Tab-separated table of C-alpha atoms in Angstrom:
chain	number	residue	atom	x	y	z
A	1	MET	CA	129.260	107.924	167.396
A	2	GLY	CA	126.382	105.697	168.563
A	3	ARG	CA	125.722	102.200	167.229
A	4	ASN	CA	122.570	103.303	165.402
A	5	ASN	CA	124.364	106.192	163.756
A	6	LYS	CA	127.127	103.852	162.587
A	7	LYS	CA	124.524	101.524	161.058
A	8	LYS	CA	122.903	104.452	159.271
A	9	LEU	CA	126.264	105.592	157.921
A	10	VAL	CA	127.125	102.104	156.627
A	11	LEU	CA	123.664	101.769	155.021
A	12	ALA	CA	123.960	105.185	153.385
A	13	SER	CA	127.396	104.260	152.028
A	14	LEU	CA	126.047	101.018	150.581
A	15	VAL	CA	123.111	102.808	148.940
A	16	ALA	CA	125.485	105.404	147.468
A	17	LEU	CA	127.727	102.644	146.146
A	18	VAL	CA	124.753	100.843	144.540
A	19	PHE	CA	123.578	104.040	142.858
A	20	LEU	CA	127.125	104.729	141.658
A	21	LEU	CA	127.410	101.242	140.170
A	22	LEU	CA	123.957	101.446	138.587
A	23	GLY	CA	124.743	104.878	137.253
A	24	ASN	CA	127.926	103.598	135.657
A	25	ARG	CA	126.040	100.633	134.166
A	26	VAL	CA	123.277	102.815	132.696
A	27	THR	CA	125.853	105.196	131.234
A	28	ALA	CA	127.678	102.223	129.701
A	29	VAL	CA	124.596	100.894	127.894
A	30	SER	CA	122.656	104.119	127.324
A	31	ALA	CA	124.109	104.484	123.817
A	32	LYS	CA	125.035	101.634	121.531
A	33	SER	CA	126.177	101.419	117.921
A	34	TYR	CA	126.246	98.310	115.751
A	35	GLN	CA	128.855	97.710	113.085
A	36	LYS	CA	126.213	96.052	110.907
A	37	ALA	CA	122.531	96.902	110.804
A	38	ILE	CA	120.112	94.703	112.706
A	39	THR	CA	116.608	94.005	111.410
A	40	LYS	CA	113.685	95.559	113.287
A	41	VAL	CA	110.047	94.464	113.175
A	42	PRO	CA	107.792	97.457	112.497
A	43	GLY	CA	104.582	97.886	114.462
A	44	ARG	CA	101.208	99.037	113.169
A	45	SER	CA	100.658	101.992	115.535
A	46	THR	CA	101.766	105.483	114.525
A	47	TYR	CA	104.697	107.123	116.334
A	48	PRO	CA	106.578	110.361	115.637
A	49	VAL	CA	110.020	110.248	114.041
A	50	TYR	CA	112.603	112.760	115.291
A	51	GLN	CA	115.675	114.345	113.769
A	52	ARG	CA	117.857	113.999	116.869
A	53	VAL	CA	117.944	112.478	120.331
A	54	SER	CA	119.951	113.308	123.451
A	55	LYS	CA	119.920	111.768	126.906
A	56	LYS	CA	117.174	114.250	127.771
A	57	GLY	CA	114.928	112.897	125.015
A	58	PRO	CA	113.991	113.392	121.350
A	59	LYS	CA	113.726	116.668	119.433
A	60	GLY	CA	112.691	117.819	115.967
A	61	LYS	CA	109.662	115.739	114.979
A	62	PHE	CA	109.457	115.753	111.171
A	63	THR	CA	107.427	112.709	110.107
A	64	SER	CA	105.667	109.651	111.499
A	65	THR	CA	105.799	105.903	111.143
A	66	LYS	CA	102.453	105.779	109.311
A	67	HIS	CA	104.434	105.811	106.044
A	68	PHE	CA	106.611	102.828	107.040
A	69	LYS	CA	104.201	100.162	108.325
A	70	TYR	CA	105.224	97.609	105.703
A	71	ALA	CA	108.762	98.804	104.963
A	72	GLN	CA	112.098	97.109	105.598
A	73	ILE	CA	113.367	98.612	108.878
A	74	GLN	CA	116.990	98.368	110.027
A	75	SER	CA	119.043	100.129	112.668
A	76	LYS	CA	122.649	100.646	113.762
A	77	GLN	CA	122.104	102.920	116.784
A	78	VAL	CA	120.083	102.918	120.006
A	79	LEU	CA	119.983	105.488	122.824
A	80	VAL	CA	118.397	105.243	126.281
A	81	THR	CA	117.030	108.625	127.341
A	82	LYS	CA	115.020	110.050	130.220
A	83	LYS	CA	111.956	109.721	127.983
A	84	GLY	CA	112.531	106.148	126.892
A	85	THR	CA	114.622	104.138	124.439
A	86	PHE	CA	115.008	105.385	120.869
A	87	TRP	CA	116.380	103.719	117.749
A	88	LYS	CA	117.727	105.451	114.671
A	89	ILE	CA	115.900	103.717	111.825
A	90	ILE	CA	116.900	102.998	108.244
A	91	VAL	CA	113.829	102.607	106.026
A	92	ASP	CA	114.152	100.669	102.738
A	93	GLY	CA	117.886	101.443	102.807
A	94	ARG	CA	117.535	105.158	103.636
A	95	PRO	CA	118.624	106.615	107.036
A	96	VAL	CA	115.575	108.435	108.391
A	97	GLY	CA	115.516	109.422	112.076
A	98	TRP	CA	114.831	108.364	115.655
A	99	VAL	CA	111.750	106.519	116.860
A	100	SER	CA	110.625	105.168	120.215
A	101	GLN	CA	111.248	101.492	120.871
A	102	ASP	CA	107.519	101.287	121.653
A	103	TYR	CA	106.878	101.575	117.905
A	104	PHE	CA	108.291	98.125	117.174
A	105	THR	CA	106.496	94.821	117.505
A	106	ARG	CA	107.989	93.242	120.626
A	107	ASN	CA	107.889	89.854	122.346
A	108	LYS	CA	105.917	88.258	119.535
A	109	ILE	CA	106.062	85.238	117.266
A	110	SER	CA	103.986	85.596	114.095
A	111	VAL	CA	102.932	82.317	112.479
A	112	ALA	CA	100.578	81.008	109.812
A	113	LYS	CA	97.012	80.321	110.935
A	114	ARG	CA	97.191	76.659	109.973
A	115	VAL	CA	99.037	74.036	107.938
A	116	SER	CA	97.381	71.228	105.940
A	117	LEU	CA	99.557	68.433	104.502
A	118	VAL	CA	98.747	65.852	101.841
A	119	GLN	CA	99.417	62.311	103.033
A	120	ASN	CA	102.926	61.305	101.904
A	121	ALA	CA	105.443	59.313	103.947
A	122	ASP	CA	108.248	60.659	101.729
A	123	PHE	CA	107.757	64.233	102.932
A	124	THR	CA	108.568	65.725	106.321
A	125	PHE	CA	107.424	69.243	107.112
A	126	ASP	CA	109.815	71.610	108.901
A	127	THR	CA	107.445	73.399	111.275
A	128	ARG	CA	109.664	76.488	111.509
A	129	GLU	CA	108.627	77.254	107.930
A	130	ALA	CA	105.279	78.430	109.324
A	131	ILE	CA	107.002	81.338	111.113
A	132	ASN	CA	106.696	84.839	109.672
A	133	TYR	CA	108.964	86.476	112.235
A	134	VAL	CA	110.133	86.405	115.820
A	135	ALA	CA	110.576	89.732	117.660
A	136	ASP	CA	112.458	90.022	120.952
A	137	GLU	CA	111.776	92.462	123.802
A	138	THR	CA	113.380	95.346	121.858
A	139	GLY	CA	111.583	94.686	118.553
A	140	THR	CA	114.641	93.129	116.919
A	141	ALA	CA	114.043	90.220	114.526
A	142	VAL	CA	115.401	86.905	115.798
A	143	ASP	CA	116.794	84.031	113.748
A	144	ILE	CA	114.047	81.391	113.777
A	145	SER	CA	116.611	78.664	114.510
A	146	LYS	CA	116.744	80.066	118.060
A	147	VAL	CA	113.044	79.413	118.645
A	148	SER	CA	112.017	76.499	120.849
A	149	VAL	CA	109.512	74.283	118.976
A	150	SER	CA	107.439	71.483	120.476
A	151	ASN	CA	107.525	69.509	117.212
A	152	PRO	CA	110.417	70.625	114.964
A	153	THR	CA	109.288	68.295	112.152
A	154	ILE	CA	106.133	66.392	111.231
A	155	ASN	CA	106.170	63.466	108.829
A	156	SER	CA	103.100	63.540	106.599
A	157	GLY	CA	102.740	59.768	106.299
A	158	THR	CA	100.203	59.383	109.105
A	159	PRO	CA	96.867	61.251	109.165
A	160	GLY	CA	96.156	63.335	112.224
A	161	ARG	CA	96.329	66.748	113.850
A	162	THR	CA	99.188	68.200	115.880
A	163	ILE	CA	99.296	71.519	117.716
A	164	VAL	CA	102.811	72.906	117.288
A	165	THR	CA	103.939	75.419	119.911
A	166	TYR	CA	106.731	77.979	119.427
A	167	ARG	CA	108.475	79.837	122.278
A	168	TYR	CA	111.126	82.514	122.486
A	169	GLY	CA	111.596	84.454	125.732
A	170	ASP	CA	108.153	85.743	126.753
A	171	ALA	CA	106.701	85.170	123.269
A	172	GLU	CA	104.582	82.158	122.391
A	173	ALA	CA	102.479	81.042	119.419
A	174	SER	CA	100.925	77.860	118.098
A	175	VAL	CA	99.841	76.364	114.761
A	176	PRO	CA	97.568	73.393	114.068
A	177	VAL	CA	99.201	71.041	111.545
A	178	THR	CA	96.902	68.483	109.933
A	179	VAL	CA	97.853	65.536	107.740
A	180	ARG	CA	94.904	64.877	105.452
A	181	SER	CA	93.261	61.447	105.491
A	182	ASN	CA	92.958	60.571	101.779
A	183	ALA	CA	96.044	58.533	100.833
A	184	LYS	CA	95.003	58.607	97.148
A	185	GLU	CA	94.983	62.412	96.907
A	186	GLY	CA	97.246	63.596	94.078
A	187	ILE	CA	97.596	60.183	92.384
A	188	VAL	CA	96.368	60.348	88.770
A	189	ARG	CA	97.199	59.189	85.265
A	190	ALA	CA	99.200	61.313	82.830
A	191	LYS	CA	97.552	60.270	79.595
A	192	LYS	CA	97.081	63.319	77.399
A	193	GLY	CA	98.230	62.755	73.830
A	194	PRO	CA	100.981	65.308	73.138
A	195	PHE	CA	101.012	67.853	70.339
A	196	LEU	CA	104.136	68.014	68.205
A	197	GLY	CA	105.969	71.146	69.276
A	198	PRO	CA	108.652	73.308	67.672
A	199	VAL	CA	112.172	72.155	66.970
A	200	ALA	CA	114.331	73.009	69.982
A	201	VAL	CA	116.308	76.219	69.468
A	202	PRO	CA	119.742	77.144	70.837
A	203	THR	CA	120.302	79.706	73.553
A	204	TRP	CA	123.011	80.475	76.084
A	205	LYS	CA	123.388	78.599	79.364
A	206	GLY	CA	124.119	80.434	82.595
A	207	SER	CA	123.642	84.076	83.495
A	208	SER	CA	122.637	86.954	81.236
A	209	LYS	CA	124.951	87.878	78.376
A	210	SER	CA	124.073	91.553	78.537
A	211	THR	CA	122.642	94.202	80.867
A	212	SER	CA	120.434	97.256	80.730
A	213	ARG	CA	122.207	100.368	79.437
A	214	ASN	CA	123.779	101.453	82.731
A	215	TRP	CA	123.890	98.214	84.745
A	216	ASN	CA	127.587	97.614	84.086
A	217	ALA	CA	131.050	98.708	85.210
A	218	LYS	CA	131.450	100.980	82.188
A	219	HIS	CA	128.539	103.118	83.414
A	220	ASN	CA	129.306	102.511	87.108
A	221	PHE	CA	125.926	100.774	87.629
A	222	THR	CA	124.107	104.111	87.534
A	223	PHE	CA	120.356	104.545	87.172
A	224	GLU	CA	118.397	104.013	83.983
A	225	THR	CA	116.852	107.179	82.542
A	226	LYS	CA	115.303	105.911	79.297
A	227	PRO	CA	112.557	103.328	78.764
A	228	ASN	CA	113.035	100.272	76.590
A	229	THR	CA	110.902	98.883	73.789
A	230	PHE	CA	111.519	95.294	72.738
A	231	TYR	CA	109.985	93.724	69.617
A	232	ALA	CA	109.619	90.025	68.828
A	233	ASN	CA	107.356	88.562	66.151
A	234	GLY	CA	104.214	90.495	67.002
A	235	LEU	CA	104.994	90.947	70.699
A	236	THR	CA	105.973	94.446	71.834
A	237	LEU	CA	107.209	95.004	75.389
A	238	ARG	CA	107.682	98.418	77.000
A	239	THR	CA	109.223	99.406	80.320
A	240	GLU	CA	106.829	99.660	83.274
A	241	LEU	CA	109.301	99.923	86.166
A	242	PHE	CA	113.049	99.867	86.833
A	243	GLN	CA	113.508	98.432	90.321
A	244	PRO	CA	116.046	99.326	93.011
A	245	ARG	CA	119.002	96.989	93.411
A	246	PHE	CA	118.205	96.828	97.143
A	247	VAL	CA	115.189	97.743	99.247
A	248	SER	CA	117.498	97.833	102.270
A	249	LEU	CA	121.105	98.673	102.979
A	250	ASP	CA	123.256	97.094	100.284
A	251	TYR	CA	126.002	94.459	100.224
A	252	HIS	CA	127.442	93.258	103.551
A	253	GLN	CA	125.832	96.015	105.657
A	254	ALA	CA	123.177	93.813	107.265
A	255	ALA	CA	123.986	91.727	110.327
A	256	ASP	CA	121.860	88.825	109.074
A	257	LYS	CA	120.153	87.419	105.977
A	258	MET	CA	116.863	88.829	107.205
A	259	GLY	CA	118.132	92.353	106.640
A	260	GLN	CA	119.318	92.453	103.025
A	261	VAL	CA	116.526	92.746	100.454
A	262	GLY	CA	118.153	92.146	97.079
A	263	ILE	CA	119.824	91.562	94.707
A	264	VAL	CA	118.397	88.650	92.677
A	265	PRO	CA	114.802	88.774	91.332
A	266	GLU	CA	113.375	85.323	90.578
A	267	GLY	CA	109.634	85.448	89.918
A	268	ILE	CA	106.769	87.914	89.574
A	269	ALA	CA	103.013	88.239	90.010
A	270	VAL	CA	100.913	91.134	88.720
A	271	HIS	CA	97.270	91.697	89.606
A	272	GLY	CA	95.876	95.044	88.462
A	273	SER	CA	98.361	97.677	89.610
A	274	ASN	CA	99.914	95.419	92.267
A	275	PHE	CA	103.313	94.078	91.170
A	276	THR	CA	105.173	91.617	93.399
A	277	VAL	CA	108.654	90.230	92.856
A	278	ALA	CA	110.456	87.487	94.809
A	279	VAL	CA	113.927	88.743	95.777
A	280	PHE	CA	116.881	86.732	97.093
A	281	ASN	CA	120.420	87.386	98.295
A	282	SER	CA	121.600	84.571	96.020
A	283	SER	CA	120.024	82.483	93.262
A	284	LYS	CA	120.817	79.402	95.387
A	285	ASP	CA	118.743	80.566	98.363
A	286	GLN	CA	115.441	78.971	99.352
A	287	LYS	CA	114.420	81.867	101.605
A	288	GLY	CA	113.993	85.495	100.628
A	289	HIS	CA	111.648	88.479	100.583
A	290	LEU	CA	108.627	89.489	98.550
A	291	VAL	CA	108.553	93.140	97.484
A	292	SER	CA	105.250	94.625	96.279
A	293	TYR	CA	104.912	97.883	94.342
A	294	ASP	CA	101.756	99.849	93.526
A	295	LEU	CA	102.435	100.668	89.878
A	296	LYS	CA	99.945	103.549	89.973
A	297	GLN	CA	101.983	105.292	92.668
A	298	ILE	CA	105.573	104.461	91.628
A	299	GLY	CA	107.236	106.125	88.625
A	300	LYS	CA	109.295	104.219	86.055
A	301	TYR	CA	112.662	105.513	87.263
A	302	GLN	CA	112.496	107.057	90.744
A	303	ALA	CA	112.421	103.794	92.751
A	304	GLN	CA	115.972	103.003	91.579
A	305	ASN	CA	117.231	105.718	93.942
A	306	LEU	CA	115.180	105.443	97.134
A	307	PRO	CA	117.920	107.019	99.324
A	308	GLY	CA	118.234	110.030	96.980
A	309	LEU	CA	114.558	110.905	96.511
A	310	LYS	CA	113.108	114.176	97.728
A	311	TRP	CA	111.724	113.578	101.195
A	312	LYS	CA	108.016	113.847	100.347
A	313	THR	CA	108.487	111.557	97.346
A	314	PHE	CA	110.276	109.024	99.538
A	315	GLU	CA	107.450	109.114	102.106
A	316	LYS	CA	104.946	108.398	99.350
A	317	TYR	CA	107.027	105.591	97.839
A	318	ALA	CA	107.723	103.968	101.217
A	319	ALA	CA	103.967	103.864	101.825
A	320	HIS	CA	103.395	102.099	98.480
A	321	ILE	CA	106.259	99.584	98.624
A	322	LYS	CA	105.722	96.575	100.894
A	323	VAL	CA	108.483	94.210	101.991
A	324	SER	CA	107.784	90.811	103.504
A	325	THR	CA	109.753	89.289	106.312
A	326	TYR	CA	112.409	86.671	105.488
A	327	ILE	CA	110.367	83.569	104.608
A	328	LYS	CA	110.647	80.344	102.637
A	329	LEU	CA	109.851	80.964	98.953
A	330	GLY	CA	111.657	78.061	97.280
A	331	HIS	CA	113.065	79.296	93.991
A	332	GLY	CA	110.376	81.974	93.758
A	333	GLN	CA	109.372	81.176	90.161
A	334	ALA	CA	106.125	79.375	90.971
A	335	ILE	CA	104.070	82.375	91.997
A	336	GLY	CA	100.706	83.977	91.318
A	337	SER	CA	98.130	86.356	92.695
A	338	SER	CA	94.451	86.753	93.456
A	339	ALA	CA	92.759	89.930	94.654
A	340	LYS	CA	93.615	89.272	98.329
A	341	TYR	CA	96.452	86.752	98.334
A	342	LEU	CA	99.772	85.850	96.797
A	343	TYR	CA	100.558	82.178	96.259
A	344	VAL	CA	104.047	80.674	96.083
A	345	ILE	CA	105.121	77.054	95.685
A	346	ALA	CA	108.119	76.939	98.005
A	347	ASN	CA	109.891	74.242	95.999
A	348	ASN	CA	113.453	73.049	95.601
A	349	ASN	CA	114.457	73.882	92.029
A	350	THR	CA	117.318	71.351	92.142
A	351	ALA	CA	114.959	68.413	92.835
A	352	LYS	CA	114.418	66.153	89.798
A	353	ASN	CA	111.406	63.882	89.441
A	354	SER	CA	111.021	63.682	93.211
A	355	ILE	CA	108.003	62.135	94.931
A	356	LYS	CA	108.251	64.589	97.797
A	357	SER	CA	105.305	66.877	98.448
A	358	GLU	CA	105.566	70.578	97.731
A	359	GLU	CA	104.374	73.472	99.869
A	360	ILE	CA	101.965	76.202	98.775
A	361	MET	CA	102.301	79.408	100.779
A	362	GLN	CA	99.190	81.597	100.860
A	363	ILE	CA	100.418	85.101	101.682
A	364	ARG	CA	98.184	88.032	102.561
A	365	LYS	CA	98.679	90.978	100.214
A	366	SER	CA	97.632	93.343	102.991
A	367	ASP	CA	100.786	92.752	105.074
A	368	LEU	CA	102.771	90.079	103.134
A	369	LYS	CA	102.547	87.536	105.969
A	370	ILE	CA	101.955	83.802	105.467
A	371	ASN	CA	98.272	83.137	106.102
A	372	GLN	CA	98.220	79.367	105.650
A	373	ILE	CA	100.220	76.534	104.121
A	374	TRP	CA	99.160	73.475	102.144
A	375	SER	CA	101.222	70.683	100.680
A	376	PHE	CA	100.269	68.854	97.486
A	377	LYS	CA	101.620	66.085	95.289
A	378	ILE	CA	101.255	65.007	91.667
A	379	TRP	CA	102.003	61.322	91.185
A	380	ASN	CA	101.499	59.548	87.869
A	381	GLY	CA	100.345	55.946	88.278
A	382	THR	CA	98.940	54.129	91.287
A	383	ALA	CA	99.634	54.174	95.011
A	384	LYS	CA	101.885	51.100	94.614
A	385	LYS	CA	103.656	52.080	91.399
A	386	HIS	CA	104.102	55.737	90.511
A	387	THR	CA	106.492	58.441	89.385
A	388	GLY	CA	106.549	61.962	90.709
A	389	ARG	CA	105.739	65.154	88.876
A	390	TYR	CA	107.816	67.583	90.916
A	391	ILE	CA	106.798	71.098	89.895
A	392	HIS	CA	109.374	73.829	89.306
A	393	ASN	CA	107.086	76.362	87.606
A	394	ALA	CA	103.465	77.235	88.285
A	395	THR	CA	101.007	80.089	88.141
A	396	PHE	CA	97.801	80.722	90.081
A	397	VAL	CA	94.379	81.818	88.858
A	398	GLY	CA	92.175	82.970	91.734
A	399	ASN	CA	92.301	81.243	95.123
A	400	LYS	CA	91.502	77.661	94.111
A	401	THR	CA	93.262	76.974	90.804
A	402	MET	CA	96.875	76.669	89.769
A	403	TYR	CA	98.463	75.608	86.510
A	404	CYS	CA	101.701	73.645	86.718
A	405	LEU	CA	104.408	72.953	84.142
A	406	PHE	CA	106.411	69.706	84.208
A	407	HIS	CA	109.327	68.832	81.942
A	408	ASN	CA	109.669	65.134	81.172
A	409	GLY	CA	113.297	65.173	80.025
A	410	ARG	CA	113.371	61.467	79.164
A	411	LYS	CA	110.485	61.866	76.730
A	412	HIS	CA	111.490	65.410	75.637
A	413	ARG	CA	108.018	66.562	76.592
A	414	TYR	CA	106.350	69.339	78.561
A	415	GLU	CA	103.153	68.538	80.472
A	416	TYR	CA	100.518	71.026	81.642
A	417	TRP	CA	98.570	70.281	84.809
A	418	LYS	CA	95.544	72.000	86.293
A	419	VAL	CA	95.343	71.604	90.075
A	420	THR	CA	92.171	72.717	91.853
A	421	ARG	CA	91.388	73.084	95.539
A	422	SER	CA	88.218	71.970	97.292
A	423	GLY	CA	88.484	72.716	101.002
A	424	ASP	CA	92.076	71.683	101.692
A	425	THR	CA	92.272	69.022	98.970
A	426	TRP	CA	94.309	69.771	95.811
A	427	THR	CA	93.335	67.598	92.826
A	428	PRO	CA	95.568	67.454	89.703
A	429	VAL	CA	94.440	66.778	86.143
A	430	GLU	CA	96.733	66.702	83.109
A	431	ILE	CA	95.231	69.064	80.504
A	432	GLY	CA	97.866	69.086	77.768
A	433	ALA	CA	101.346	68.118	76.567
A	434	THR	CA	103.897	69.243	73.985
A	435	ASP	CA	106.495	66.961	72.411
A	436	SER	CA	109.426	69.386	72.431
A	437	ASP	CA	112.190	70.612	74.713
A	438	PHE	CA	111.728	74.124	73.258
A	439	ILE	CA	115.393	74.879	74.133
A	440	SER	CA	118.220	72.604	72.987
A	441	ASN	CA	120.712	72.906	75.870
A	442	SER	CA	118.520	72.125	78.916
A	443	SER	CA	118.396	75.738	80.101
A	444	PRO	CA	115.701	75.942	82.805
A	445	VAL	CA	112.315	77.562	82.432
A	446	GLN	CA	112.506	81.080	83.882
A	447	GLY	CA	108.909	82.168	83.592
A	448	PHE	CA	105.492	80.533	83.249
A	449	THR	CA	102.043	82.101	83.234
A	450	TYR	CA	98.507	81.570	81.992
A	451	ASP	CA	96.487	83.910	79.776
A	452	ARG	CA	92.884	83.214	80.739
A	453	GLU	CA	91.448	85.479	78.026
A	454	HIS	CA	93.043	83.481	75.197
A	455	GLY	CA	93.337	80.072	76.892
A	456	GLN	CA	97.110	79.865	76.506
A	457	PHE	CA	100.389	79.609	78.395
A	458	TYR	CA	103.550	81.688	78.050
A	459	ILE	CA	106.842	79.913	78.798
A	460	GLY	CA	110.090	81.877	79.114
A	461	PHE	CA	113.718	80.732	78.675
A	462	ASN	CA	116.497	83.355	78.761
A	463	ASP	CA	115.057	85.850	76.223
A	464	TYR	CA	112.760	83.424	74.381
A	465	ILE	CA	109.008	83.299	75.027
A	466	PHE	CA	106.897	80.406	73.681
A	467	LYS	CA	103.137	80.730	73.418
A	468	VAL	CA	101.291	77.429	73.828
A	469	ALA	CA	97.568	76.587	73.843
A	470	LYS	CA	96.161	75.075	77.014
A	471	ASN	CA	96.098	71.623	75.366
A	472	GLY	CA	99.802	71.860	74.441
A	473	ALA	CA	99.574	73.011	70.822
A	474	HIS	CA	102.415	75.415	70.013
A	475	ARG	CA	101.196	78.791	68.735
A	476	GLU	CA	104.153	81.181	68.473
A	477	THR	CA	107.797	81.691	69.340
A	478	HIS	CA	108.983	85.159	70.339
A	479	ARG	CA	112.735	85.739	70.293
A	480	LEU	CA	113.545	89.053	71.953
A	481	ASN	CA	117.343	89.249	71.400
A	482	VAL	CA	117.695	91.223	74.646
A	483	LYS	CA	120.404	88.859	75.941
A	484	ARG	CA	119.093	89.369	79.477
A	485	GLU	CA	117.450	86.543	81.395
A	486	ILE	CA	113.707	86.563	81.810
A	487	GLU	CA	113.113	86.255	85.555
A	488	GLY	CA	109.351	85.944	85.568
A	489	LEU	CA	106.140	86.147	83.544
A	490	SER	CA	102.648	87.179	84.617
A	491	VAL	CA	99.362	87.996	82.909
A	492	SER	CA	96.843	90.474	84.285
A	493	GLY	CA	93.828	91.353	82.148
A	494	ASN	CA	95.016	91.691	78.551
A	495	LYS	CA	98.648	92.435	79.474
A	496	LEU	CA	101.662	90.140	79.552
A	497	TYR	CA	104.264	91.271	82.085
A	498	VAL	CA	107.900	90.222	81.639
A	499	GLU	CA	110.637	90.766	84.231
A	500	PHE	CA	114.251	91.034	83.003
A	501	ALA	CA	117.419	90.735	85.077
A	502	GLN	CA	120.346	93.159	85.360
A	503	ARG	CA	118.801	95.674	86.238
A	504	GLY	CA	115.475	94.349	87.450
A	505	GLU	CA	113.056	95.737	84.857
A	506	LEU	CA	109.336	95.088	84.530
A	507	THR	CA	108.000	95.359	80.988
A	508	SER	CA	104.538	94.768	79.550
A	509	GLY	CA	102.781	94.148	76.239
A	510	ARG	CA	99.346	93.172	75.021
A	511	THR	CA	98.357	89.520	74.859
A	512	ASN	CA	96.903	88.153	71.616
């Protein structure tokens, strides 16, 4: 055999060996299963969903992703085919079908448009809190701790503007962070004369002492099939919606905290037919998900069983239930809504009388992503001598006004603050005070809202609701005797909405 022929034979053998090795590698990774579900980032374009997939490609188109644009998407299986890569998706906890990897948002970091911080040397902003999500090259959500950040923290003691850059793989994003120039912003005098409030009443401390009819071991935590009506001294509440325990796969099936949506509701906002609840894996968490329901499209009972709904009903419900990404929400009980935005004070509910600033998250209702972030402070006194008014409970009226509740435990007094925004500046004014603890055993406030029509606040503890005029004068006490914790209050129009725990149940009644 000639020299050239020998070279050709050796080259052909090498090429064959390379193809053999590549073929073995492709076969090894062409199908993959995960023990626990990973979180996927849905895209906005519409793709078909198929019943089955083989190495030749997908078959059996039966729906499309147009129903799932704002759903919680998870997956445990991926398959590389001749027609691309396909993932078997789980939507809001229900296994659905196979979709092209092109459907997912890939190689992207989503961040707030901007961050504006009140001047305060005692507060340092964690810039990763401006991240909505990070998606890798396959559309899988990435833990934000893995993101490279040009400025991981910014102390708000010095005025100025910093462009913060985030990088992960081929994805990049940036956010301008500004520390505002007015050092006196948020420093005011608390000088409202208090009204004498009611004698503090006893209640339990800790978790709920009862459950809804079927939320217990005796009834195997099955679904509720009957509405409730609760009466309390002129207040009548009726069931609006029983919520699902999870809007995802349930306990221990998610590979990360981003994946599980449930099981603890902490705060609510209602605006018209839009109902939003802050949901956490644990009551100790500072990060969680917002879940929004269109009450006109969701029945009282069906949402409890998303995996068991008839297919067409599930498609409809999935299109009218929105789930946010895993974001900082604080305790979730300082929340409110305007027509276009949700607002959450992402506070630390264990902080007592701190002089740290607090963050306000403005979240778009259209896609439940953080739009922008402000920080604010309420300090009583002067710049040289002051005490903090760290806010645990607040409610929002429109886009430029929030009402805040502060408990002065030393004086056994509740203070009511109105905080208004002009540009990026938030200015507090004390508008009322009540000399009372309301509850005798220091149980925390679990719901706070403002009734604009009647100029009054509602304050919830366990299953008590106190009605207080804007200036702090006590009007009524409603004891519900439900023995389930109130997990949020909201007023929309002439309706008071009350969320109860175990099972998550939204009720409503007329304000007066």
